[in-house]
XYZ file of C-alpha atoms in Angstrom:
654
model
C 99.662 134.432 78.172
C 101.638 133.036 80.541
C 102.855 129.020 78.249
C 102.498 125.499 80.620
C 106.164 125.893 81.083
C 108.301 128.685 80.344
C 111.194 128.854 77.898
C 114.651 128.662 78.249
C 115.789 132.203 78.199
C 112.825 133.058 81.006
C 113.539 130.187 82.720
C 117.691 130.965 82.853
C 116.670 134.455 83.840
C 113.998 133.665 86.011
C 111.877 135.994 84.939
C 107.734 135.460 83.936
C 107.351 134.042 80.476
C 104.374 135.556 78.428
C 103.448 134.254 74.599
C 100.595 135.967 72.776
C 100.302 133.793 70.365
C 100.902 130.095 70.446
C 104.004 128.853 68.046
C 105.424 132.621 68.817
C 108.573 133.831 70.622
C 107.786 135.177 73.851
C 107.622 139.101 74.809
C 111.056 139.040 76.067
C 112.647 136.463 73.588
C 111.011 138.987 70.638
C 112.092 142.468 72.393
C 115.905 140.820 72.746
C 115.940 139.130 69.412
C 117.119 135.998 70.777
C 115.683 132.619 70.220
C 112.753 131.432 72.037
C 113.322 127.808 72.475
C 111.695 124.910 75.305
C 114.868 122.010 74.545
C 116.114 121.434 78.280
C 115.312 118.647 80.210
C 113.735 118.975 83.300
C 115.173 116.963 86.043
C 112.990 115.125 88.303
C 113.860 114.750 92.063
C 114.451 110.744 92.542
C 113.215 111.229 96.060
C 109.717 113.779 94.924
C 107.277 111.674 93.790
C 104.033 112.787 92.595
C 100.983 112.176 93.900
C 99.956 110.121 90.640
C 102.974 108.055 90.915
C 102.345 107.349 95.118
C 99.006 106.181 93.856
C 100.448 103.848 90.942
C 102.879 102.787 93.208
C 100.134 102.020 95.807
C 98.028 100.374 93.126
C 101.059 97.774 91.895
C 101.364 96.526 95.550
C 97.780 95.994 95.937
C 97.981 93.961 92.592
C 100.940 92.433 93.953
C 99.145 91.368 97.333
C 95.962 90.063 94.816
C 98.410 87.622 93.054
C 99.365 86.426 96.257
C 96.260 86.508 97.872
C 95.301 83.799 95.027
C 98.289 82.116 95.211
C 97.669 81.037 98.736
C 94.501 80.273 97.907
C 95.376 77.743 95.379
C 97.914 76.592 98.050
C 95.453 75.802 100.411
C 93.044 73.714 98.213
C 95.913 71.774 97.115
C 97.190 68.911 99.801
C 100.750 70.477 100.574
C 103.789 67.555 100.848
C 105.516 67.707 103.825
C 106.439 65.441 107.448
C 105.074 63.132 108.459
C 102.128 64.632 110.309
C 101.530 63.872 113.648
C 97.928 64.305 113.465
C 95.420 61.048 113.233
C 94.627 60.281 109.922
C 90.531 61.420 110.836
C 91.347 63.941 113.439
C 87.839 64.963 113.414
C 84.572 63.847 112.735
C 84.975 61.392 115.556
C 81.261 61.032 117.814
C 81.369 63.463 120.644
C 80.429 62.177 124.034
C 80.567 65.084 126.151
C 77.940 66.702 124.471
C 74.604 66.875 127.101
C 71.371 65.916 126.333
C 69.934 69.646 126.496
C 71.764 70.701 123.494
C 70.421 67.890 121.457
C 67.083 69.026 122.847
C 67.148 72.570 121.957
C 68.126 71.758 118.627
C 65.562 72.448 115.763
C 66.591 69.505 114.121
C 67.137 67.477 117.372
C 64.051 63.906 117.083
C 61.234 63.830 119.545
C 62.632 62.638 123.125
C 62.911 58.585 122.853
C 64.169 58.323 119.222
C 67.536 58.184 117.828
C 69.019 60.641 116.100
C 69.466 59.928 112.072
C 72.480 61.068 109.857
C 70.324 63.449 108.486
C 70.582 65.918 110.919
C 74.196 66.025 112.675
C 74.506 69.738 113.354
C 72.927 71.857 116.353
C 71.681 75.297 115.689
C 72.545 78.433 118.436
C 72.055 81.495 118.568
C 75.330 82.355 120.473
C 77.733 84.909 120.620
C 80.513 82.425 121.218
C 79.949 80.724 117.438
C 80.493 81.233 114.184
C 79.727 80.335 110.551
C 82.795 78.938 108.558
C 81.281 79.974 104.910
C 83.228 81.050 102.093
C 83.708 84.519 101.131
C 82.139 85.001 97.714
C 82.741 88.550 97.835
C 85.385 90.928 99.428
C 84.585 91.447 103.442
C 86.241 94.650 104.256
C 86.967 94.506 107.912
C 88.632 98.187 108.096
C 86.116 100.568 111.046
C 85.969 102.884 113.516
C 87.289 100.074 115.980
C 90.809 100.130 113.973
C 90.612 104.008 113.758
C 89.604 104.865 116.616
C 87.114 108.109 117.334
C 89.547 110.514 118.659
C 89.297 112.839 115.070
C 87.867 115.887 114.950
C 87.841 119.630 113.476
C 86.626 122.696 115.322
C 84.385 120.099 117.609
C 83.352 118.534 114.853
C 83.944 114.985 114.378
C 85.393 113.368 111.371
C 83.084 110.130 111.078
C 79.723 111.857 111.575
C 77.375 113.082 108.862
C 78.607 116.580 109.118
C 82.125 115.210 109.374
C 81.424 113.516 106.091
C 80.065 116.875 104.960
C 83.368 118.564 105.845
C 85.324 116.414 103.906
C 83.630 116.285 100.909
C 83.917 120.426 101.153
C 87.343 120.291 101.709
C 88.109 117.776 98.872
C 85.766 118.307 96.502
C 84.997 114.552 96.124
C 81.187 113.396 96.955
C 82.204 109.584 97.669
C 84.982 108.189 99.127
C 85.611 105.613 101.324
C 82.523 103.533 100.297
C 84.351 100.351 101.146
C 85.269 101.037 104.939
C 82.317 100.958 107.785
C 83.812 104.711 109.343
C 80.956 106.886 108.775
C 77.782 107.481 110.174
C 76.163 105.207 112.876
C 78.440 102.762 114.098
C 75.770 100.290 115.392
C 75.566 99.562 111.961
C 74.359 95.240 110.797
C 77.779 94.540 109.925
C 78.296 94.888 114.211
C 75.573 91.887 114.872
C 76.943 89.316 112.650
C 78.892 87.885 115.239
C 75.512 87.933 117.191
C 73.535 86.264 114.714
C 72.189 81.908 114.580
C 74.730 80.316 113.057
C 75.416 76.292 112.393
C 77.472 73.984 114.997
C 78.864 71.185 114.363
C 77.552 68.256 117.060
C 80.449 65.577 116.157
C 83.807 66.528 118.369
C 87.577 67.013 116.853
C 90.059 64.378 118.338
C 93.244 66.393 119.937
C 96.253 65.468 118.322
C 98.673 62.958 120.614
C 99.937 64.731 123.942
C 103.699 64.345 122.879
C 102.479 66.618 119.603
C 100.221 69.122 121.833
C 103.305 69.797 124.049
C 105.702 70.154 121.006
C 103.062 72.734 119.528
C 102.884 74.445 122.811
C 107.224 74.512 122.842
C 105.998 76.431 119.214
C 103.933 78.747 120.666
C 106.287 79.909 123.463
C 109.093 80.316 120.850
C 106.394 82.407 118.704
C 106.075 86.202 118.333
C 102.402 85.494 119.210
C 103.139 84.747 123.272
C 105.473 87.482 123.813
C 102.850 90.000 122.156
C 99.865 88.296 124.161
C 101.801 86.333 127.331
C 98.794 84.478 128.102
C 99.949 81.053 129.156
C 102.170 80.253 131.887
C 104.334 77.043 131.193
C 104.109 75.216 134.161
C 100.634 75.615 134.472
C 99.662 74.917 131.110
C 101.357 72.027 131.753
C 98.844 71.030 134.126
C 96.175 72.074 131.242
C 97.331 69.593 128.994
C 97.294 66.814 131.689
C 93.446 67.207 132.931
C 92.128 67.724 128.566
C 93.910 64.390 128.271
C 92.841 62.898 131.151
C 89.824 60.549 131.108
C 88.901 59.492 134.693
C 88.667 63.454 134.720
C 86.160 63.844 137.868
C 84.086 66.458 135.692
C 83.014 66.722 132.510
C 83.766 70.978 132.629
C 86.988 70.931 133.690
C 88.137 68.632 131.078
C 85.850 70.010 128.452
C 87.362 73.788 129.695
C 90.820 72.135 129.108
C 89.710 71.269 125.500
C 89.146 74.461 124.956
C 92.658 76.084 126.047
C 94.088 73.466 123.560
C 92.126 74.546 120.583
C 92.206 78.289 120.808
C 96.168 77.695 121.449
C 96.431 75.935 118.421
C 94.270 78.041 116.121
C 97.180 80.431 117.558
C 99.830 78.286 116.541
C 98.425 77.431 113.717
C 99.634 80.747 112.147
C 103.158 80.088 113.185
C 105.455 79.047 109.771
C 107.066 76.035 111.536
C 103.719 74.535 112.360
C 102.903 74.730 108.746
C 104.763 71.337 107.784
C 102.091 69.531 108.898
C 99.362 69.072 105.926
C 97.042 67.484 108.250
C 96.541 69.617 111.083
C 93.326 71.462 111.027
C 92.748 74.866 109.923
C 92.840 77.828 112.530
C 89.268 78.759 111.940
C 88.565 75.292 112.699
C 90.298 75.363 115.509
C 88.701 78.052 116.605
C 85.561 76.160 116.141
C 86.278 73.726 118.350
C 86.855 75.492 120.760
C 83.571 77.770 120.841
C 81.851 74.228 120.984
C 83.635 72.875 123.858
C 83.211 76.461 125.605
C 79.743 76.791 124.771
C 79.182 73.200 126.716
C 80.755 74.023 129.524
C 78.114 76.709 129.836
C 79.669 79.675 131.865
C 82.165 77.766 134.038
C 84.639 80.016 135.111
C 88.119 78.746 135.583
C 91.782 79.700 134.417
C 91.015 77.065 131.670
C 88.117 78.984 130.684
C 89.795 82.437 130.519
C 92.896 81.333 129.470
C 90.581 80.193 126.164
C 88.657 83.218 125.711
C 91.488 85.682 125.865
C 93.584 83.175 123.235
C 90.319 83.054 121.057
C 90.532 87.184 122.159
C 94.144 87.292 120.694
C 93.165 85.423 117.433
C 90.305 87.808 116.132
C 92.092 90.562 117.550
C 95.546 89.557 114.964
C 92.741 89.076 111.908
C 91.235 92.266 112.332
C 88.032 91.199 113.587
C 87.891 93.748 116.402
C 83.961 93.775 116.815
C 84.536 89.808 117.391
C 87.181 90.166 119.520
C 85.645 93.066 121.625
C 82.534 90.263 122.371
C 85.494 87.737 123.825
C 87.075 90.135 125.572
C 84.270 91.595 127.650
C 83.822 88.243 128.696
C 87.609 87.606 129.364
C 87.350 90.547 131.904
C 84.198 89.311 133.394
C 86.336 86.250 134.303
C 89.201 87.537 135.639
C 86.939 89.484 138.221
C 85.310 86.302 138.934
C 88.376 84.766 139.620
C 89.582 87.443 141.968
C 92.170 88.988 139.600
C 91.403 92.408 140.354
C 91.900 92.483 144.124
C 94.975 91.043 146.164
C 93.673 88.828 148.604
C 97.176 88.907 150.875
C 96.262 92.671 151.761
C 92.349 91.738 152.786
C 91.435 91.641 156.598
C 88.338 89.817 155.313
C 88.123 87.800 152.226
C 85.068 87.907 149.581
C 83.243 84.557 149.831
C 82.657 84.525 146.191
C 86.150 84.662 145.022
C 87.878 81.472 144.501
C 90.742 79.658 147.150
C 94.442 79.317 144.915
C 97.302 78.490 145.719
C 100.211 81.056 144.494
C 101.399 80.588 141.257
C 97.581 80.306 140.386
C 97.054 83.272 142.134
C 99.937 85.096 140.586
C 99.282 84.091 136.871
C 95.828 85.037 137.186
C 96.842 88.812 138.413
C 99.206 88.906 135.661
C 96.514 87.709 133.230
C 94.008 90.326 134.829
C 97.096 93.241 134.275
C 96.738 91.809 130.660
C 93.244 92.806 130.399
C 93.563 96.038 132.188
C 96.261 97.587 129.479
C 94.545 96.248 126.755
C 91.109 97.318 127.890
C 92.865 101.104 128.061
C 93.906 100.753 124.714
C 90.571 100.019 123.041
C 88.890 102.958 125.735
C 91.163 105.464 124.652
C 91.065 104.560 120.916
C 87.109 104.642 120.639
C 85.763 106.535 123.785
C 84.530 103.882 125.108
C 84.169 103.379 128.830
C 86.570 101.438 129.938
C 85.303 97.760 131.241
C 88.244 97.568 134.252
C 88.550 100.495 136.490
C 90.917 101.903 139.120
C 87.862 102.375 141.313
C 86.921 99.150 141.656
C 90.464 97.202 140.956
C 93.523 96.814 143.451
C 96.176 98.322 140.521
C 99.146 98.058 142.507
C 103.144 97.790 141.558
C 104.925 95.245 140.537
C 106.090 94.986 144.310
C 102.580 93.706 145.572
C 103.799 90.518 146.183
C 105.719 89.766 149.405
C 107.919 86.935 147.538
C 109.229 89.506 145.364
C 107.809 87.490 141.997
C 107.000 89.266 139.333
C 107.322 87.109 136.534
C 103.308 87.822 135.721
C 104.149 91.408 135.057
C 106.298 90.414 131.640
C 103.224 91.918 129.531
C 103.559 93.615 126.021
C 101.657 96.663 127.644
C 103.239 99.010 130.568
C 100.692 99.309 133.661
C 102.021 102.594 134.069
C 100.950 103.880 131.130
C 98.229 101.664 130.793
C 96.676 103.937 133.953
C 97.894 107.347 132.448
C 95.650 106.077 129.485
C 92.990 105.330 132.630
C 93.132 108.894 132.969
C 93.061 110.044 129.814
C 89.657 108.171 128.823
C 88.271 109.961 131.637
C 89.291 113.560 130.923
C 89.103 113.289 127.407
C 86.869 111.064 126.648
C 84.230 110.851 129.026
C 80.596 112.772 128.715
C 81.896 115.145 130.745
C 84.666 116.112 128.553
C 82.395 116.899 125.445
C 81.002 120.021 128.178
C 84.329 121.695 129.364
C 85.595 124.922 128.179
C 87.912 125.038 125.830
C 90.500 126.086 128.521
C 89.439 123.673 130.422
C 89.964 121.266 127.806
C 93.698 122.320 127.144
C 94.735 122.374 130.230
C 93.870 118.505 130.820
C 95.966 117.809 128.237
C 98.898 119.496 129.096
C 98.036 117.812 132.514
C 98.152 113.928 130.866
C 101.033 115.610 128.584
C 103.188 116.125 131.848
C 102.128 112.636 133.316
C 103.024 111.400 130.287
C 106.645 112.797 130.075
C 107.052 111.902 133.382
C 106.184 108.011 132.767
C 108.775 108.045 129.918
C 111.733 109.437 131.438
C 110.598 106.861 134.833
C 111.731 104.324 132.398
C 115.530 102.623 132.422
C 118.031 104.289 129.588
C 117.622 100.966 127.292
C 113.833 100.867 127.344
C 113.063 104.444 127.538
C 110.803 105.421 124.120
C 111.819 108.468 122.179
C 110.235 111.655 121.533
C 110.664 111.120 117.537
C 112.039 108.460 115.423
C 114.167 110.313 113.112
C 114.050 109.192 109.219
C 117.389 107.606 109.690
C 116.351 104.908 112.698
C 117.054 101.306 112.514
C 116.016 99.049 115.159
C 119.402 96.611 114.508
C 121.640 99.567 115.441
C 119.682 100.762 118.107
C 119.374 97.885 120.600
C 122.382 95.280 121.438
C 122.870 91.969 119.206
C 122.575 90.869 123.104
C 119.293 91.910 123.960
C 116.746 88.909 124.387
C 113.808 88.581 122.271
C 111.563 89.551 125.016
C 113.620 92.449 125.921
C 113.503 93.508 121.974
C 109.601 93.003 122.574
C 109.441 95.240 125.293
C 111.414 97.829 123.488
C 109.601 97.473 120.311
C 106.139 97.783 122.285
C 107.201 100.457 124.789
C 107.729 102.800 121.685
C 104.643 102.320 119.940
C 102.351 102.907 123.051
C 104.060 105.679 123.889
C 103.641 107.324 120.834
C 100.443 106.095 120.238
C 99.487 107.504 123.910
C 101.237 110.933 122.618
C 98.432 110.694 119.244
C 94.970 110.050 121.537
C 96.054 113.049 124.170
C 96.872 115.313 122.148
C 94.742 115.020 118.697
C 91.761 115.872 120.907
C 92.593 119.365 120.943
C 91.162 119.593 117.898
C 87.913 119.698 119.531
C 88.258 123.244 120.534
C 86.414 126.079 118.130
C 83.799 125.388 115.565
C 83.358 126.297 111.848
C 81.675 129.608 112.431
C 84.654 131.380 114.414
C 88.585 132.091 114.936
C 89.905 130.642 117.898
C 92.094 134.000 120.026
C 95.623 133.755 118.715
C 96.851 132.536 122.491
C 94.323 129.687 122.006
C 95.407 128.989 118.775
C 98.815 128.749 119.343
C 98.427 126.098 122.106
C 95.796 124.440 119.806
C 98.311 124.277 116.928
C 101.339 123.456 119.254
C 99.156 119.961 120.244
C 98.102 118.911 117.266
C 101.996 119.351 115.424
C 102.858 116.904 118.526
C 100.246 114.468 117.649
C 101.517 114.996 113.946
C 104.971 114.172 114.806
C 103.659 111.228 116.906
C 102.195 109.822 113.798
C 105.008 110.153 111.368
C 107.540 108.452 113.979
C 105.009 105.518 114.222
C 105.869 105.010 110.425
C 108.894 105.795 110.649
C 109.252 102.791 113.399
C 107.061 100.403 111.861
C 109.429 100.496 108.842
C 112.260 99.059 110.681
C 110.143 96.714 112.966
C 108.631 95.285 109.767
C 112.609 94.746 109.072
C 113.067 93.221 112.352
C 109.683 90.632 112.440
C 109.023 90.021 108.868
C 105.845 87.791 109.145
C 104.919 88.364 112.835
C 105.025 92.302 111.981
C 101.258 91.971 110.136
C 99.706 92.742 113.091
C 101.511 95.497 114.989
C 101.342 97.202 111.124
C 97.180 96.897 111.264
C 97.148 97.892 114.876
C 98.782 100.784 114.260
C 99.443 102.408 110.487
C 95.620 103.050 109.998
C 95.427 104.780 113.105
C 98.437 106.778 112.722
C 97.397 107.878 109.075
C 94.108 109.860 110.606
C 96.262 113.006 111.682
C 98.475 112.854 108.699
C 95.226 112.835 106.697
C 93.530 115.818 108.635
C 96.372 117.838 108.754
C 96.333 117.408 104.532
C 92.959 118.246 104.652
C 93.242 121.040 106.560
C 96.356 122.767 104.948
C 96.865 120.984 101.378
C 99.551 123.159 100.260
C 102.738 123.401 101.267
C 106.249 121.175 101.978
C 104.886 119.937 105.524
C 101.364 118.481 103.299
C 104.087 117.364 100.718
C 106.136 115.805 103.191
C 103.024 114.006 105.352
C 101.820 112.707 101.257
C 104.926 111.097 101.218
C 104.467 110.033 104.798
C 101.151 107.739 103.928
C 102.618 106.870 100.821
C 105.365 104.813 102.735
C 102.740 102.290 103.600
C 103.489 100.602 100.319
C 107.197 100.302 101.502
C 106.444 98.900 104.740
C 103.730 96.330 103.542
C 106.212 95.398 100.480
C 108.811 94.016 103.107
C 106.427 91.602 104.503
C 106.947 88.366 102.960
C 103.922 86.811 102.093
C 104.951 83.431 101.656
C 104.224 82.005 105.130
C 101.123 84.232 105.181
C 97.099 83.059 105.561
C 94.918 84.419 103.227
C 93.457 86.888 105.679
C 96.754 88.060 106.596
C 96.837 89.422 102.960
C 93.499 90.230 102.415
C 94.298 92.804 105.511
C 97.352 93.976 104.549
C 95.768 94.789 101.270
C 92.565 96.634 102.831
C 95.194 98.272 104.964
C 96.868 99.466 101.070
C 93.611 100.311 100.210
C 92.381 102.548 102.725
C 95.599 104.666 102.869
C 95.524 104.611 98.826
C 91.951 106.611 99.328
C 93.417 109.216 101.700
C 96.029 109.776 99.236
C 93.574 110.399 96.740
C 91.291 112.853 98.705
C 94.473 114.614 99.679
C 95.713 115.182 96.302
C 91.936 116.610 95.442
C 92.064 119.194 98.078
C 95.684 120.204 97.257
C 93.948 120.532 93.511
C 91.297 122.118 94.775
C 93.015 124.619 97.043
C 95.601 125.448 93.964
C 92.661 126.235 91.738
C 91.164 128.681 94.465
C 87.611 127.275 95.032
C 88.453 126.593 98.526
C 90.950 128.889 100.988
C 94.177 126.833 101.884
C 94.056 126.968 105.489
C 91.072 125.847 106.868
C 91.917 126.868 110.620
C 91.679 130.410 109.252
C 88.068 131.994 108.388
C 88.450 134.800 106.253
C 85.924 137.760 106.770
C-alpha cells in the first residue's frame, strides 16, 4: 500500500513507494538494505496557493470589510468635525408650499376637506415606483442577482440558473446547497423584484436646497469627479440654467421649478459620494437627497422636460452604482421613454415634415438631448445583451446616424462612457443570439451568427485609433500607468478604460453563448465540438483579461473603482467558474481558480476609509459570492479526483 508521501529514497529516484505495514521500511529500501526516512522538507511554491489558502484569504478580506463596515456605521452615527457647513442649520423640515391639494386628498391620513391637518399626520402614503422607504436594515440584504451576473450562461443547452442548471451544478460538485443568499436561481420574477413597487411612506415636508453659491460649488465638484465621466448626464452651461430655475421664486409654472429642484437633489445624491463633499458634516445623506428628488418628481406628475429627464437619469446612475439594478431598471425605463418624448431618437434637421408631438428646442438643448439619447441607447444595449431582455430603444425606431450628424460639427454630446458603434454591435448580438428566434437555431446557424458577430467586433476594434484601441488580451504584467502617457487627460483615460472593459464584456457575451449547442445526452460532432471549444476559450480569456485589467484600474481609480469592479467582476467570474465545473482537474483549472481568487487582491486595493456603508457591503458581497464559487470549484475537483465523476463533462463516455 503506498503511503501518503514517498520516502526520501523513493522520492529521489522517482519510483513508487510501497509500505506493507505502517512503521516498517518500504519495499525498495528493505530490498536494498537502505535507511527508509521521511526527513526531507517540502518546499511550497509561494505563487501556488491551495484552495483552502485562497478561501481563507478571501474570508480574511471579508472580515476586514466587516470591520470597515462597523467603523463606517459608527462614523455615520457620530457627528463629524469639519469646516463650517454651507448648508442652513435646518436644511429640511420646512413646510412645503409646493404640494398640490389632491396629494393631501388621496392620503389615507388626510383630514376631511375643510379641516386643518394636525401635526399628528405629517406623512403621505403613496404607492409609486418612484418612492422608497428609508429604513434601517435589521438583517443583511443581498443585492447580487441575475441582473448583475447576466443570463447567458449555458452548458449543452441547459441554463445555468434554471432548476436543471442547479441540479447540474449539484451533480458536478457534490454539493446540495450553495449560493443560497443570492437571488439567481429559479424564476427571476420573485418577491424581491417588487419591493420597489410596495406602498411606502413619503415625507410631506420639503427639504431646503443649499444656498445657490453652494449648489454651484457642488456642481463643480460633480464635474470634476469620476462619476461625471462614467455618466455624462449634465451639461455645464445648461445646468446653470437649471440652477437658476430651481431658485427662481417667480417661476411661471410650479412644474418647471419642481423639475429643476428634483434635478439638483438628484445631482446632490451623486456628489454626496465624493470624498471632497464628505467634509460638510451637516449635508444631508445621499439617500435623503434621493428621497427629496423622488418626492419632487411625483409632484410634477409625469411632466416631461429636460430637467425631469436629467433627474431620472441621475437617480438611475445612483441606484446603478449602489448595485440596486432592479430599482435602477425602473428609472431607466422611464428615462428611455422621456428621451423619445423629447425627440432625442430622431434628427429633426433631416425630416421634411416635423412630428407635431416633438417639442421645439434651441440648438444647444437639442444637441444635449441627443447626447442623453445616446447614453440611454448604449446602456440599454448593455442591459439587453447581459440579461437577454428585449431592448427599449431599437434601430428600427431610432435614427442611429454617426457623430457627424450635425452640420456644425458639434460633437460634444458624443463624449460618452460607451462607444455608440459598439452599442450597435450589441444590438445585433441581442437580436441574433438572445431573441426568441435564437432558441430555434440549429447548432450550425448559432455558430454562424457568433462568427458573424465576432467579425463585426474585430472590424470595430481595428477602427479605433491606436492610442485607444482595446487589446485582444490583457497580459499579467499589464499596468495602466505605463500603458497610458502621463499627459493624457482624465477624459481620455476614462475613455481608454471604458473601451477596453466594454470590448471584453461584449466578447464574453457573444462567445459564451456557443455553449447553447448540444445537449446532455450526446456528444457534439468533432468539427462542431472544436468550434464550440475555440469560441468558449475566447470568452474565458476575455474573463481572465477583465480580472487582470480591473487590478490595475483599482490602482488608478481607488475609491471610484467600486462601481466598475461590481459591474464587471461578478459577470467575468461566471465563464471561469463554468469552465472549472466542466474541466475541474488540471493546470488550466488551477490557474482559473487563482484568477477567481484575485478578487481578494482587487478589493483589498480599494481604500475603505472614504466609502459609504453600502459600498463596503457591496464589495463584501462580491467577495462572498466569488468565495462560494471557489468552494464549489474545489468540490468539483475533489469529486473528480476521487473518481466520483468524469473529469471532462464535455465528453460523454459510453
